[in-house]
Each structure stands twice: as C-alpha cells, then as structure tokens.
Short mmCIF file of C-alpha atoms in Angstrom, two decimals:
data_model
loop_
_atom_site.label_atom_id
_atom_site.label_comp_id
_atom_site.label_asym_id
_atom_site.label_seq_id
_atom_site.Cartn_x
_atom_site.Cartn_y
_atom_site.Cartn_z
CA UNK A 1 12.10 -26.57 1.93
CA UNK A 2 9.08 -24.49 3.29
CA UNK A 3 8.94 -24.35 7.18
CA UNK A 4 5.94 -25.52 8.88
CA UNK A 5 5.64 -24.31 12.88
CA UNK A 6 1.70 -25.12 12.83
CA UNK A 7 0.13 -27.61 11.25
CA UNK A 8 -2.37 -25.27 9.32
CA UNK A 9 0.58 -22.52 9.07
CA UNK A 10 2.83 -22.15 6.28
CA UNK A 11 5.37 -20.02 4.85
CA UNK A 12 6.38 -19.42 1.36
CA UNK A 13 8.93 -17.25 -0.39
CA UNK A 14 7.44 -15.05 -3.13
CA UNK A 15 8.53 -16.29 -6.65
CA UNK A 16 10.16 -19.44 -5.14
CA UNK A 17 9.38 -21.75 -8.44
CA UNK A 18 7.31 -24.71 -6.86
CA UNK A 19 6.58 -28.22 -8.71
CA UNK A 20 3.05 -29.51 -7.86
CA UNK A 21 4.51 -32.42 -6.03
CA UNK A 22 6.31 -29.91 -3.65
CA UNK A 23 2.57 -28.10 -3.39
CA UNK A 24 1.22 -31.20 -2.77
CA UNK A 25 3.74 -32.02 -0.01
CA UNK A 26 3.61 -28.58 1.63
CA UNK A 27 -0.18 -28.76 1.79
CA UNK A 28 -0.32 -32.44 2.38
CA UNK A 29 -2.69 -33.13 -0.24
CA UNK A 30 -3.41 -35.00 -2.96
CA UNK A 31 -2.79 -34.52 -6.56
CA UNK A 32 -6.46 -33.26 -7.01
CA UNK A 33 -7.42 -31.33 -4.12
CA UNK A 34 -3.97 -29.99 -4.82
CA UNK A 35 -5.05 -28.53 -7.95
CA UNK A 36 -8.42 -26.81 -6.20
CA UNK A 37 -5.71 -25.24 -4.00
CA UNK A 38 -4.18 -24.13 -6.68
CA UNK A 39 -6.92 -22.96 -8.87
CA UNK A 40 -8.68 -21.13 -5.98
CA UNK A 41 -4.53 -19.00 -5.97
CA UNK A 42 -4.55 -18.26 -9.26
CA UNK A 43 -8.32 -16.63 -9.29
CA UNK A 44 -7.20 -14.69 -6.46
CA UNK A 45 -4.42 -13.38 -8.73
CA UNK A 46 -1.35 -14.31 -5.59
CA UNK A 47 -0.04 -17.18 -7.89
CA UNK A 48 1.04 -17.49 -11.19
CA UNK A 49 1.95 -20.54 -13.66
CA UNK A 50 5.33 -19.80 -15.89
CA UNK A 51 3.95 -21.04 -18.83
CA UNK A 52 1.46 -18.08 -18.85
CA UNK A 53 4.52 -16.20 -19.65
CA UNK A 54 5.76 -15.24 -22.95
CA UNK A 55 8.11 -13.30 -22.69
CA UNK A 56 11.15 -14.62 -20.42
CA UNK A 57 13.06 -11.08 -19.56
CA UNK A 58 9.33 -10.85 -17.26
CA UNK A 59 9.23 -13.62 -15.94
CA UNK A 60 12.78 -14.04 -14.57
CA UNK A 61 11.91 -10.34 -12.97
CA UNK A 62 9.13 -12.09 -11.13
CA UNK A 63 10.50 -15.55 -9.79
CA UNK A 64 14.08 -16.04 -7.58
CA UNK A 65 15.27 -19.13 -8.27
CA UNK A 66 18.12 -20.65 -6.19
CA UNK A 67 17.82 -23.55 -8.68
CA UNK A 68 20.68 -24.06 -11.07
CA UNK A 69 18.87 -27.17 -12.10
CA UNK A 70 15.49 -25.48 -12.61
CA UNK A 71 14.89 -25.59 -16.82
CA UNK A 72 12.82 -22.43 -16.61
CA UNK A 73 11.85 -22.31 -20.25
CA UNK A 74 10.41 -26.02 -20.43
CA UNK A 75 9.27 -26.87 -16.81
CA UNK A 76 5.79 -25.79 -15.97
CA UNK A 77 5.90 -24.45 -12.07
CA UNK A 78 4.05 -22.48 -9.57
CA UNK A 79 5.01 -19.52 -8.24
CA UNK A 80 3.30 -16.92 -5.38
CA UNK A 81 3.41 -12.99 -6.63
CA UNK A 82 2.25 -11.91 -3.53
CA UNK A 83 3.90 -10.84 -0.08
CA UNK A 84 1.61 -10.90 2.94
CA UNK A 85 -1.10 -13.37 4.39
CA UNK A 86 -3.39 -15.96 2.49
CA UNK A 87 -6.24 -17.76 5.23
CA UNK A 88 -7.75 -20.50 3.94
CA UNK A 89 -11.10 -20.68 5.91
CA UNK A 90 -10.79 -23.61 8.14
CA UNK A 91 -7.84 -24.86 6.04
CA UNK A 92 -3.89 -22.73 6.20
CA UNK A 93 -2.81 -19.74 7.31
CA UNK A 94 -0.05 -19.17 4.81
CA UNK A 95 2.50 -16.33 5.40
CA UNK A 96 4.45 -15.15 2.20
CA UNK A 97 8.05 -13.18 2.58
CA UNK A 98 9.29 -11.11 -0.16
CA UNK A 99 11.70 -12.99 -3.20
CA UNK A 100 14.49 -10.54 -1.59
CA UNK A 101 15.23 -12.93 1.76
CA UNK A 102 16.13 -16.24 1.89
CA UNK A 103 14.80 -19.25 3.03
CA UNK A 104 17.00 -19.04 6.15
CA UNK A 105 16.26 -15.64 6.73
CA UNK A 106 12.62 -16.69 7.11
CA UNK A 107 13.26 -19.54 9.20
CA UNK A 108 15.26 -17.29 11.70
CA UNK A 109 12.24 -14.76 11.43
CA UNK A 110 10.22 -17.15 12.44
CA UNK A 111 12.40 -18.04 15.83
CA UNK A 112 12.39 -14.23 16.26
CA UNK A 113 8.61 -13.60 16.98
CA UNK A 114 8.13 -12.58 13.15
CA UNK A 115 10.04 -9.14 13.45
CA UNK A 116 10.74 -8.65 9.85
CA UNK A 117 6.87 -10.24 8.91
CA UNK A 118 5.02 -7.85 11.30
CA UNK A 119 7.84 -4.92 9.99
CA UNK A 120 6.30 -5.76 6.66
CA UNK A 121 2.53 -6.05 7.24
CA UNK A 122 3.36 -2.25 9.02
CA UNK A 123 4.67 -0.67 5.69
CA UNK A 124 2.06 -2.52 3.29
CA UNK A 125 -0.68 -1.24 6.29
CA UNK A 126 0.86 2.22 5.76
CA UNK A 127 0.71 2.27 2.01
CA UNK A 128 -2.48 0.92 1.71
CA UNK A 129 -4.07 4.12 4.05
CA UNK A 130 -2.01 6.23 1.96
CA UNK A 131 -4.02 5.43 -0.67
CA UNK A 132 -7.37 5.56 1.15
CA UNK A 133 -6.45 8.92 2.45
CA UNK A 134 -6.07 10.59 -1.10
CA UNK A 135 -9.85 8.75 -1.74
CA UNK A 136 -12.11 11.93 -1.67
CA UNK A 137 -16.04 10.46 -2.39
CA UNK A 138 -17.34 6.86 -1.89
CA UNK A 139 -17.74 6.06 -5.58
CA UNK A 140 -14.11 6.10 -6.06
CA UNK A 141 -13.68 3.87 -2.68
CA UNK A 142 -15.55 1.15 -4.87
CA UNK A 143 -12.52 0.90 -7.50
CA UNK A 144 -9.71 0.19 -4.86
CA UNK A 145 -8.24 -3.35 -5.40
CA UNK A 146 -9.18 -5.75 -3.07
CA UNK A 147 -5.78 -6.03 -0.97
CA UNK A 148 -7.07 -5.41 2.51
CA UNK A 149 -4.64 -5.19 4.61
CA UNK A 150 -4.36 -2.11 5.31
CA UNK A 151 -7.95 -1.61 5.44
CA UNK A 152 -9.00 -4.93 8.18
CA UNK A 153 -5.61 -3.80 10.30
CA UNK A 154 -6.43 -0.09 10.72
CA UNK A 155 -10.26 -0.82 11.15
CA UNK A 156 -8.35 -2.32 14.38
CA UNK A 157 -6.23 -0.04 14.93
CA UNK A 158 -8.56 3.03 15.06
CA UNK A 159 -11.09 0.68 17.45
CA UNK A 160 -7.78 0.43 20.31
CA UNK A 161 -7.14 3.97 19.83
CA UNK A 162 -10.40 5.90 19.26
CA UNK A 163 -13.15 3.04 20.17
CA UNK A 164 -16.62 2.78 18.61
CA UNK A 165 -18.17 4.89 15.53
CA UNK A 166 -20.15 7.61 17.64
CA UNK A 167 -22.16 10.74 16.08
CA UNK A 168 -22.49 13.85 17.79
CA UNK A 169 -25.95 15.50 18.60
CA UNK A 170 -26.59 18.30 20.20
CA UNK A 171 -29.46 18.41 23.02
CA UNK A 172 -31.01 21.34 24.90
CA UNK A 173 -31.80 20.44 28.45
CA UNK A 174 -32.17 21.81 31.66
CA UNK A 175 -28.73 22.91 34.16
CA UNK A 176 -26.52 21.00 32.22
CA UNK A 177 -22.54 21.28 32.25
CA UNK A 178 -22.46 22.58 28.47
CA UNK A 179 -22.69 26.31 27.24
CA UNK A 180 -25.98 28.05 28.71
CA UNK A 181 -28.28 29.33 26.13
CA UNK A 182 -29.57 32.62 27.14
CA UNK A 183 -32.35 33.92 24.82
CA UNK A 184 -33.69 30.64 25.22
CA UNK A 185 -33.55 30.57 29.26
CA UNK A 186 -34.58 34.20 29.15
CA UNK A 187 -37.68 33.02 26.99
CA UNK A 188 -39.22 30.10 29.09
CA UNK A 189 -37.91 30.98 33.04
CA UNK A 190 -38.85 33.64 35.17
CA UNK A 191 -35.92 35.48 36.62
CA UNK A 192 -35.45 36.24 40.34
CA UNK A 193 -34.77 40.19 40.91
CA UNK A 194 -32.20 41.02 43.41
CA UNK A 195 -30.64 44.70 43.64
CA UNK A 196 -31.76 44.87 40.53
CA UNK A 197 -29.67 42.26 38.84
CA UNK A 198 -31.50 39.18 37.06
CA UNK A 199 -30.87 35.54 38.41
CA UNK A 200 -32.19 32.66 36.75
CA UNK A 201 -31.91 29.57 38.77
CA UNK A 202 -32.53 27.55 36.13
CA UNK A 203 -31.02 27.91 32.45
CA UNK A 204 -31.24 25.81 29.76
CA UNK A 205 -27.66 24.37 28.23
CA UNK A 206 -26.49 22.97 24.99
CA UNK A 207 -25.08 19.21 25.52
CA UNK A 208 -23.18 17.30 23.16
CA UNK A 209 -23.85 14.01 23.14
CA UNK A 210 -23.17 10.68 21.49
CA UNK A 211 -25.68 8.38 19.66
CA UNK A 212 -25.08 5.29 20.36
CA UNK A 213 -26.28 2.03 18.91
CA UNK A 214 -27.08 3.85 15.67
CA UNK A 215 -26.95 1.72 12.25
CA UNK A 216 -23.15 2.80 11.78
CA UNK A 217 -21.72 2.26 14.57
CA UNK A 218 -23.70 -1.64 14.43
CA UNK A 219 -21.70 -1.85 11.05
CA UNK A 220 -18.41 -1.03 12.79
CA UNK A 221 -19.28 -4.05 15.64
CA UNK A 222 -20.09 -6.45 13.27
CA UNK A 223 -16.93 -5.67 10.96
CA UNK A 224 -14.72 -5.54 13.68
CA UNK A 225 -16.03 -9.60 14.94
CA UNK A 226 -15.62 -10.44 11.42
CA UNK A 227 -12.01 -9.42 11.43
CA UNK A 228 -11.25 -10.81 13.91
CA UNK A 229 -12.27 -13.96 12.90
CA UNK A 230 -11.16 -14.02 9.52
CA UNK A 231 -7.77 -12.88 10.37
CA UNK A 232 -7.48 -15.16 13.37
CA UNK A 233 -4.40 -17.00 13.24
CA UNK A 234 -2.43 -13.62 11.35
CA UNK A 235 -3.60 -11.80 14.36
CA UNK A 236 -2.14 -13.72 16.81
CA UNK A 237 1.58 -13.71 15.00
CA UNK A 238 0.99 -9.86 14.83
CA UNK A 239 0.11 -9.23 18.26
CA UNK A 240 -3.12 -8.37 17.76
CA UNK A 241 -5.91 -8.36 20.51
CA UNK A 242 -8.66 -10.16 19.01
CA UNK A 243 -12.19 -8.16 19.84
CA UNK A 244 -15.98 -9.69 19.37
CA UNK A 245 -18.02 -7.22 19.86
CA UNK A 246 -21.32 -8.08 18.25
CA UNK A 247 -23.53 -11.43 18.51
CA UNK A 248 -25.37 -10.28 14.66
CA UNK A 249 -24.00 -10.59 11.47
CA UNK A 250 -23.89 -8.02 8.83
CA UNK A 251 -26.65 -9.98 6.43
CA UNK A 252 -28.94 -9.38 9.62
CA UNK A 253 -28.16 -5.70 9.62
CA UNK A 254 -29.18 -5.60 6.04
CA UNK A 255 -27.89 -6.33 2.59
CA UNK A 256 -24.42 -5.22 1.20
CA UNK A 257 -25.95 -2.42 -1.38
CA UNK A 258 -28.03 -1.13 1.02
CA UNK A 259 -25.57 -1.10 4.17
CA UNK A 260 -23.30 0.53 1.35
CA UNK A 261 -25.67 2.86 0.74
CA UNK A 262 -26.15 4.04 4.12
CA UNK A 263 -22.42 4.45 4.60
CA UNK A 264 -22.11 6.95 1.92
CA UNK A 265 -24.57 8.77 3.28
CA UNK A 266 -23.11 8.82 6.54
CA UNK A 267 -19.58 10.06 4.61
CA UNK A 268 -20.78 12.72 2.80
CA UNK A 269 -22.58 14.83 5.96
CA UNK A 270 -19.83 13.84 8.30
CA UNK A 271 -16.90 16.78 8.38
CA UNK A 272 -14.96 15.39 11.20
CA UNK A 273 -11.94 13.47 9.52
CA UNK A 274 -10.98 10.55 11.77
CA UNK A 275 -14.22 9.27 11.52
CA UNK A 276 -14.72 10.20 7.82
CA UNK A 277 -11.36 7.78 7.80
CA UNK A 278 -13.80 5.02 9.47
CA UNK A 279 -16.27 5.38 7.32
CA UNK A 280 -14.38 4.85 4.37
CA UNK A 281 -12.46 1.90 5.83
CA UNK A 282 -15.75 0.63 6.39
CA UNK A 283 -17.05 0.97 2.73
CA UNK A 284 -14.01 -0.91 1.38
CA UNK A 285 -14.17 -3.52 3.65
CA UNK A 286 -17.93 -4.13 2.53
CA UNK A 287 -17.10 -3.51 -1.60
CA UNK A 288 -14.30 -6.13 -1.15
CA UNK A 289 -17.50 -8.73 0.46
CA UNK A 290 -19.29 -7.64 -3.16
CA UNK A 291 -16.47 -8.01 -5.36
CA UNK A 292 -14.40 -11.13 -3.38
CA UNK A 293 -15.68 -14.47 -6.03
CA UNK A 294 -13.38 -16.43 -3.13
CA UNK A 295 -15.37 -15.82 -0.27
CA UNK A 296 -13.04 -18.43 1.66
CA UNK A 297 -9.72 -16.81 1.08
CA UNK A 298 -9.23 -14.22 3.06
CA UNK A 299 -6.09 -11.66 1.93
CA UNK A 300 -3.84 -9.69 3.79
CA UNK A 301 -1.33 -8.13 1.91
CA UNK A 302 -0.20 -6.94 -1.82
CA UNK A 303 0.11 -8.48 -4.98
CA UNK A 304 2.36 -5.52 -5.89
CA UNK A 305 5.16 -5.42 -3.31
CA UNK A 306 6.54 -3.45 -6.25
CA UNK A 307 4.10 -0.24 -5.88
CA UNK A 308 5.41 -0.18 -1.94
CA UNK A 309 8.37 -0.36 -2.75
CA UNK A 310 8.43 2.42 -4.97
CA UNK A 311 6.28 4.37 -2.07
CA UNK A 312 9.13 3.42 0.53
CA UNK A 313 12.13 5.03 -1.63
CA UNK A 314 9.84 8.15 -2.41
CA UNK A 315 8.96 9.25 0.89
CA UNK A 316 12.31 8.15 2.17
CA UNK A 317 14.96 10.53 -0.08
CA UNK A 318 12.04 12.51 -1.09
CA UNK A 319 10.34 13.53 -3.91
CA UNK A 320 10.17 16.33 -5.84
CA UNK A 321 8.38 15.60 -8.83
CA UNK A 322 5.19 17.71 -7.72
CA UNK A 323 7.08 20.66 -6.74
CA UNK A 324 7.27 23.76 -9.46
CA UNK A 325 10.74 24.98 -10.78
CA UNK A 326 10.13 28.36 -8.55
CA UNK A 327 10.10 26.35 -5.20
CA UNK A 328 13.44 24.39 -6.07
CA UNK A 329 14.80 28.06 -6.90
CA UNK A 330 15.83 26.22 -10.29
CA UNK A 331 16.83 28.37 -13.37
CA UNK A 332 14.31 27.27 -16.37
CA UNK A 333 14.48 27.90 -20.16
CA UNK A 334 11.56 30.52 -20.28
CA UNK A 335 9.82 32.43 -17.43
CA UNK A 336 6.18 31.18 -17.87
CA UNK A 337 7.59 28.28 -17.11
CA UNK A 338 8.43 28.74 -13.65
CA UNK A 339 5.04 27.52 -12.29
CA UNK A 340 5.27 24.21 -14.12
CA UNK A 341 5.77 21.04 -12.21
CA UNK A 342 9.04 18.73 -12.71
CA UNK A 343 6.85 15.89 -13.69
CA UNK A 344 5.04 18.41 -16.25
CA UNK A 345 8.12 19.05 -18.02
CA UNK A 346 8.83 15.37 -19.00
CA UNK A 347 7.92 15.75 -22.88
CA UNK A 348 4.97 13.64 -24.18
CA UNK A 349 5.00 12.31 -28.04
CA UNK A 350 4.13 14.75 -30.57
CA UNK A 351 2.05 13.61 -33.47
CA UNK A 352 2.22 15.38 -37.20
CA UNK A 353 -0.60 13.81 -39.08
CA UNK A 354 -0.93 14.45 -42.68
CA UNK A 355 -3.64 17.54 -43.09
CA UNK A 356 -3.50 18.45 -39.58
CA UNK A 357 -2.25 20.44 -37.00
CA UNK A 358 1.02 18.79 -35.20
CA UNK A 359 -0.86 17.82 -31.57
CA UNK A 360 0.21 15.81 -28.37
CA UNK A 361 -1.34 12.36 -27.40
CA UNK A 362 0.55 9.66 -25.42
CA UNK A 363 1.80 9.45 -21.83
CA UNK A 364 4.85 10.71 -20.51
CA UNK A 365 8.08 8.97 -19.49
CA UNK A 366 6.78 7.97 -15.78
CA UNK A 367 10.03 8.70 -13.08
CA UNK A 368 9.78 7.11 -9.72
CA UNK A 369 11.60 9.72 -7.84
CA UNK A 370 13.67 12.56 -8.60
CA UNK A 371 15.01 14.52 -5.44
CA UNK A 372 16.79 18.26 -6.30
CA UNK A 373 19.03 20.07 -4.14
CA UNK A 374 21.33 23.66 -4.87
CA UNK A 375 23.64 21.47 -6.08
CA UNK A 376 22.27 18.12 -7.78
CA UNK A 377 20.03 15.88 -9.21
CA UNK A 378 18.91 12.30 -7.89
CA UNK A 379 17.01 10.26 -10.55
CA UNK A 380 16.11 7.21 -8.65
CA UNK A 381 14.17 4.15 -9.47
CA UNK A 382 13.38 1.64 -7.29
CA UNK A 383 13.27 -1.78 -8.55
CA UNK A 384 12.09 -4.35 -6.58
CA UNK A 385 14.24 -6.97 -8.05
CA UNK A 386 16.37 -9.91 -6.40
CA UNK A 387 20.07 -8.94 -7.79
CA UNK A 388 22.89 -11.35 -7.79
CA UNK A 389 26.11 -11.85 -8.70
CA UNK A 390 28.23 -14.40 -9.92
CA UNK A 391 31.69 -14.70 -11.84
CA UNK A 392 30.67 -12.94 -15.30
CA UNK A 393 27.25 -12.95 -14.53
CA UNK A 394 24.23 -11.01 -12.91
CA UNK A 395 20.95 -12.71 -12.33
CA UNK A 396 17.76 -10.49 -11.21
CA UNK A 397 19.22 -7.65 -12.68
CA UNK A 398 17.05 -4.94 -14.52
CA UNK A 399 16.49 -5.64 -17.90
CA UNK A 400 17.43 -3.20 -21.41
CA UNK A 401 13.95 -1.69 -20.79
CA UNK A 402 14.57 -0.37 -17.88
CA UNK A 403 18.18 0.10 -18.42
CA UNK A 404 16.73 2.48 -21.59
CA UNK A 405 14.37 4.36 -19.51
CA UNK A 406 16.38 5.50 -17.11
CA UNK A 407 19.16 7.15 -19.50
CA UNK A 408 15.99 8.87 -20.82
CA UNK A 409 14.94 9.89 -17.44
CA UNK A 410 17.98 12.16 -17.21
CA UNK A 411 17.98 13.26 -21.07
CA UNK A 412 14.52 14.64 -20.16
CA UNK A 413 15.79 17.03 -17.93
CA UNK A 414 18.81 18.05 -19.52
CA UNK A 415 18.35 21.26 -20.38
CA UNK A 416 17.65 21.72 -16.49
CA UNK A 417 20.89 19.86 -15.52
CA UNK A 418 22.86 21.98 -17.87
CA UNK A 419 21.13 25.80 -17.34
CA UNK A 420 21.60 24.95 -13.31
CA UNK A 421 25.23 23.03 -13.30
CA UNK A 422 23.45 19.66 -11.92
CA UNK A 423 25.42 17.23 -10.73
CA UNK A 424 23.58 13.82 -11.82
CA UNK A 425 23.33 10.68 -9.49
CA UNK A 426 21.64 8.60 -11.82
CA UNK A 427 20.60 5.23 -9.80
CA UNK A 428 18.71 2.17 -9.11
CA UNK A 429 17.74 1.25 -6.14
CA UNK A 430 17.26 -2.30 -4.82
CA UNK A 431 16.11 -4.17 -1.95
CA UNK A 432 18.51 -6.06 0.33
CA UNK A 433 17.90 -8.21 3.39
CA UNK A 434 20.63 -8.00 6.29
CA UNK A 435 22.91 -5.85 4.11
CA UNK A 436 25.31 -4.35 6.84
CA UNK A 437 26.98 -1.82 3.76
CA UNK A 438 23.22 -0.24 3.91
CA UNK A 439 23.55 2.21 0.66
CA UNK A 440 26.54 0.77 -1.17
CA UNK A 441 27.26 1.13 -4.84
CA UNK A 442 27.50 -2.51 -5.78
CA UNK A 443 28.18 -2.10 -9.42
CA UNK A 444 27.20 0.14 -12.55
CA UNK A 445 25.61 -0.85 -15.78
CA UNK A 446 25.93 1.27 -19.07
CA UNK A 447 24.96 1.45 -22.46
CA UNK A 448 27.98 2.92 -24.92
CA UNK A 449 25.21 4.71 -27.18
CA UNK A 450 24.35 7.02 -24.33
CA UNK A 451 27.71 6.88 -23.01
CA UNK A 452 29.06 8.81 -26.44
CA UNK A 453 26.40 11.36 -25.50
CA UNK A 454 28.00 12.32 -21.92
CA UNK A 455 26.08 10.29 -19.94
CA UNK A 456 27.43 8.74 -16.60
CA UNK A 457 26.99 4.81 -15.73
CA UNK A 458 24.04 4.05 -13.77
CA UNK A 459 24.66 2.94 -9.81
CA UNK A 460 23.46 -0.11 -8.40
CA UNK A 461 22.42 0.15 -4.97
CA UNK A 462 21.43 -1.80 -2.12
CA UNK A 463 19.12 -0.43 0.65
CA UNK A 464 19.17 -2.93 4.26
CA UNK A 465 15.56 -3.04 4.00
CA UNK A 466 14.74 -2.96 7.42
CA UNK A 467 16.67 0.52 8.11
CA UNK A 468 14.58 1.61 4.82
CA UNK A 469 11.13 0.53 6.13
CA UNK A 470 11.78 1.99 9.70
CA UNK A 471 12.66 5.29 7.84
CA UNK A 472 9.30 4.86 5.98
CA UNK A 473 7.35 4.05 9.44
#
C-alpha cells in the first residue's frame, strides 16, 4: 500500500509492480486521466510496462516483487525505474525509494524527517557534479541526460555558500585601498619635494571590483526563482530555504539559444573555477528547458540508481583501474609494459579475416572496480540488485551473464595474479537496507566449468547502505 502524508504527496517503491487500478487509486483518478498519468511517465523514461520486456532474466533484475501471487509473465503492470523526485506541476509531488527497502522502511522514513530520502538525494547530488566536473567545454554540457538533480540542488547550494554570479573588473581610480600604480601616478600628479624625497599626495590605485547586474548573473536570479518553484514541495522535505530573487522570467531575458549562447561565452574567458562550476550548472539547467518534451514534470533524481551505485562502491574501496602496473609496484610479463594501465590490459577481441592482417576491433571486458594491495586482488562488482533468499531458492540474484563475466574478470588478469602471488577476493557487492552484519558474506555462487580451472566461488555481499553512502559523502 503506498503511503500518502499530503494529499498531492506520494511515495512509491522503485520496481514495485503496480496494476492500473492501484495507479488509479494512488492518484485518485480515473481510468483515463489515469492513463495520461501514465503516458506522460513513460515519455519521461521513470516508468516502464513489463510487457515491453522480452527477455524475463531483465526484467526480474528491474522489478521487486513481494507478490507470490503476481503472474509476471502474463499480467501487464507498471513499474517506476527511477529513484528520486517526480513534480507534477500543480498536480503530485511523488517521492520514489530504491527497490532495496521496504515498504515499512519507507513508512518509518517518512516519521523520521526523510533521513534516508534526503541521504539519497545527497549521493545522487554528488554523482551527478561528479560528472559535471569531468565536463571540460559547453558543447559536451549539451549531451548530459536530463536528470537534474544534481544540477537544480547545487545551483542552490553554491547561491547559500558563495551568493550571486559576480565578474571581476579592474578600475583605476584615485586614493583607493588597492595596489598604487606608480608610473601611472608619476605620469599625471605633480610630486611635492621634501629633503629631497618625492611625495605624491595623490596616487592612482588598481581596484577590483564586481559587476553587478550583468546578463549572467540575471540568468543565475531567474534560475534560482525557477527552482525554487519547480522544486517546491521536494524542497521543503529536504530542508531547503526556498529563495526568489528575480520578478523576470528567463523568456524576458532572451531566448534559450541565445541565453545559451551567451553562457558559453562567459565559460570559455572565465579561469576562475567555482564560477566556471556555475556557469556550467547554468548551461545544463537551460539545455534540459530545450530538450524537456514534458515541460510539466519536473525531475529530481536518476533513472540509473545503478550507475551510483557503481560510483558509491568505487570511490568507497577504491579503484585502481586507472593506475599503471609501476605505481602498484606490480611485477608484469614484459617491461614496456610497466606504463600500461590495469584497465588497458583487459584483452579486446582479435579478428583474423581472410586476406588480411589479424587486427583488434571490439570493446573490452568493462570491470567495475578492482582495488590492488602488496598482497591481493579485489575484483568487485556492484550490482544493484534486491537479493533474497528462501528455502532452495534465491530471487534478485545476478543472473549467468553476470555470473560469466565476473569469472572472466579475474581470468583477465591472471597472468598478474600468478607472476605477483595474488590472493583473489572475487565478489559482488549488493545493496542492503538496515543490515546490522554491514559487509557479510551471505552466500557464494559458482560455476563447475571455471571451478575445474582453479577458480574460487564468488562472495555475495551485503553493504548497510547508509554506512556505504556516508563513506561516499
């Protein structure tokens, strides 16, 4: 049952299977304006319909059903594959908890203040300026994804903490505080000779000063009203101060292209970088105006709670895939090799085609993390799955693809392993919600084929997702 504490605020569990009659009870509507609900979801990509799905190992890795009675492969249901905030203009407010905690768990959120929600909105905020951060020109800025959480939240953030977009100009005038220019006061005054020594009671000074009201920093007013509006409700279960600072609109300030335009101007001949930072924030926040087809839902959050969770078990054991053999002090097959990256060394397919030269083409196997220390080797993939278990059975387990991939993960790096005496902790890691054994082996899953070749089981293990995401913050 979804838990209502306003009547325009809901919550939802991500891939919670939903009948339309429980949509149209949530939302309280009927069986057609139901549907435009529904249909205005599914364009925004946050829901999906399970008879869109073909194959059923995917889509029992997207939904967590509680449902014995649920006939997955002949009922037609809806499901949310998002985690975050939906605001329906003038409509719902609609907060969605990862498919990892249960319905009680979100109830007693909700009696807490929203600890775990606003915990949440904190690590998708932090992944999503990762991202931003490693944008270098505008252009690129364009091609984000339209999740903006990150983006509307820190455009907040940076207004509490640093205040308005300002640009520096420098000024010449006369017995200022700033540094005194003295060819140019020696130019234009007359000096005053006393024993012989030069006084100038007058000298000119260089001033910094800020420019205020200029076309930018009107952008960053008006963007940080419309925030503030659009994410009205969200704000106030966040904590947020709400902040109007401009009467105008952006269409008043000019149209999207050109404000755009202006904006990436402004970015490439500014070198300072918190305000290079704004700048960008403010360019996505205008490309997702252009490329938003819903202009009444409003997102905050990801459609890929998947990525961040990958993000949160990188950074948190740590990640050495971009580091060369020579900086782990490992022992490689051939010297020239010693500069090579651990992700470099992951073999790509090799193609013999008749008449010609043998030549590479393909992608790599793609590792999530892979942590080396003097004496061992972590292969690590995080799956954000929902893993049970029951007498002779495990439900939202990973499936014989990824089972596959992750033996070949540590056959890739064998000769590595074996020239350096690796120990191998070979591993899949899983989110957990209020899980006091925080790290725990829960079980192993092998395959005999790659068993007969040496290889170890691979661990099962939960993370307490709130220590992870406070390690992450």
């Amino acid at each position: 049952m979804d838990l209502v504490i306003k009547m325009q605020t809901l919550f939802f569990k991500e891939g919670k299977p939903y009948k339309i009659e429980e949509l149209m009870n949530s939302f309280k509507l009927d069986y057609i304006r139901a549907n435009e609900l529904i249909e205005k979801f599914l364009s925004s990509g946050v829901m999906r319909i399970s008879k869109n799905y073909s194959d059923l190992e995917l889509l029992l890795s997207d939904i967590s059903t509680d449902n014995d009675k649920l006939d997955i492969e002949k009922e037609v249901f809806y499901f949310f594959k998002y985690v975050g905030a939906i605001q329906i203009t003038g409509n719902y407010c609609i907060l969605i908890y990862p498919k990892y905690m249960s319905i009680d768990s979100i109830k007693n959120d909700v009696i807490k203040n929203f600890d775990k929600f606003k915990q949440l909105m904190d690590v998708i905020d932090k992944y999503e300026n990762k991202k931003l951060q490693k944008v270098a020109i505008a252009s690129d800025i364009f091609d984000n994804d339209d999740e903006m959480l990150g983006i509307k939240l820190s455009i907040l953030k940076d207004y509490y903490e640093n205040g308005l977009y300002s640009k520096e100009q420098e000024e010449i005038i006369l017995n200022g505080d700033g540094k005194v220019l003295w060819n140019y006061t020696v130019s234009r005054n007359d000096a005053y000779i006393l024993n012989n020594i030069p006084f100038y009671l007058d000298v000119y000074t260089l001033e910094n000063t800020h420019e205020e009201n200029n076309l930018v920093q009107l952008m960053h007013r008006a963007i940080i009203t419309n925030i503030s509006m659009e994410l009205d409700v969200l704000l106030d279960i966040l904590d947020f101060e709400k902040v109007y600072l401009s009467d105008f609109t952006l269409e008043e300030l000019g149209t999207n292209e050109m404000l755009l335009n202006i904006l990436e101007i402004e970015l490439n001949n500014q070198f300072i970088t918190v305000r290079q930072d704004i700048i960008k924030k403010l360019i996505a926040y205008l490309s997702n105006i252009s490329n938003n087809s819903n202009g009444n839902v409003t997102l905050a959050g990801t459609r890929a709670f998947n990525l961040v969770w990958e993000d949160v078990c990188s950074e948190v054991y740590g990640n050495n895939l971009d580091n060369t053999f020579e900086e782990l002090n490992l022992i490689v097959p051939s010297p020239e090799m010693s500069k090579d990256t651990l992700k470099s060394f992951v073999e790509k397919p090799m193609w013999k085609v008749r008449d010609q030269a043998p030549f590479v083409s393909g992608s790599p196997l793609k590792l999530d993390v892979l942590s080396i220390n003097s004496s061992s080797i972590n292969i690590y993939d995080a799956k954000y799955y929902n893993i049970s278990f029951y007498e002779k059975k495990v439900v939202g387990q990973p499936g014989i693809n990824d089972i596959t991939k992750q033996y070949l993960y540590e056959l890739a790096f064998e000769k590595i392993i074996s020239l350096n005496q690796l120990t191998v902790k070979n591993q899949f890691i899983m989110p957990k919600d209020d899980f006091v054994e925080d790290g725990k082996v829960v079980a192993h899953v092998q395959l005999d084929m790659f068993s007969s070749w040496g290889l170890e089981p691979i661990g099962i293990v939960l993370r307490d997702c709130q220590t992870m995401f406070n390690d992450y913050l």
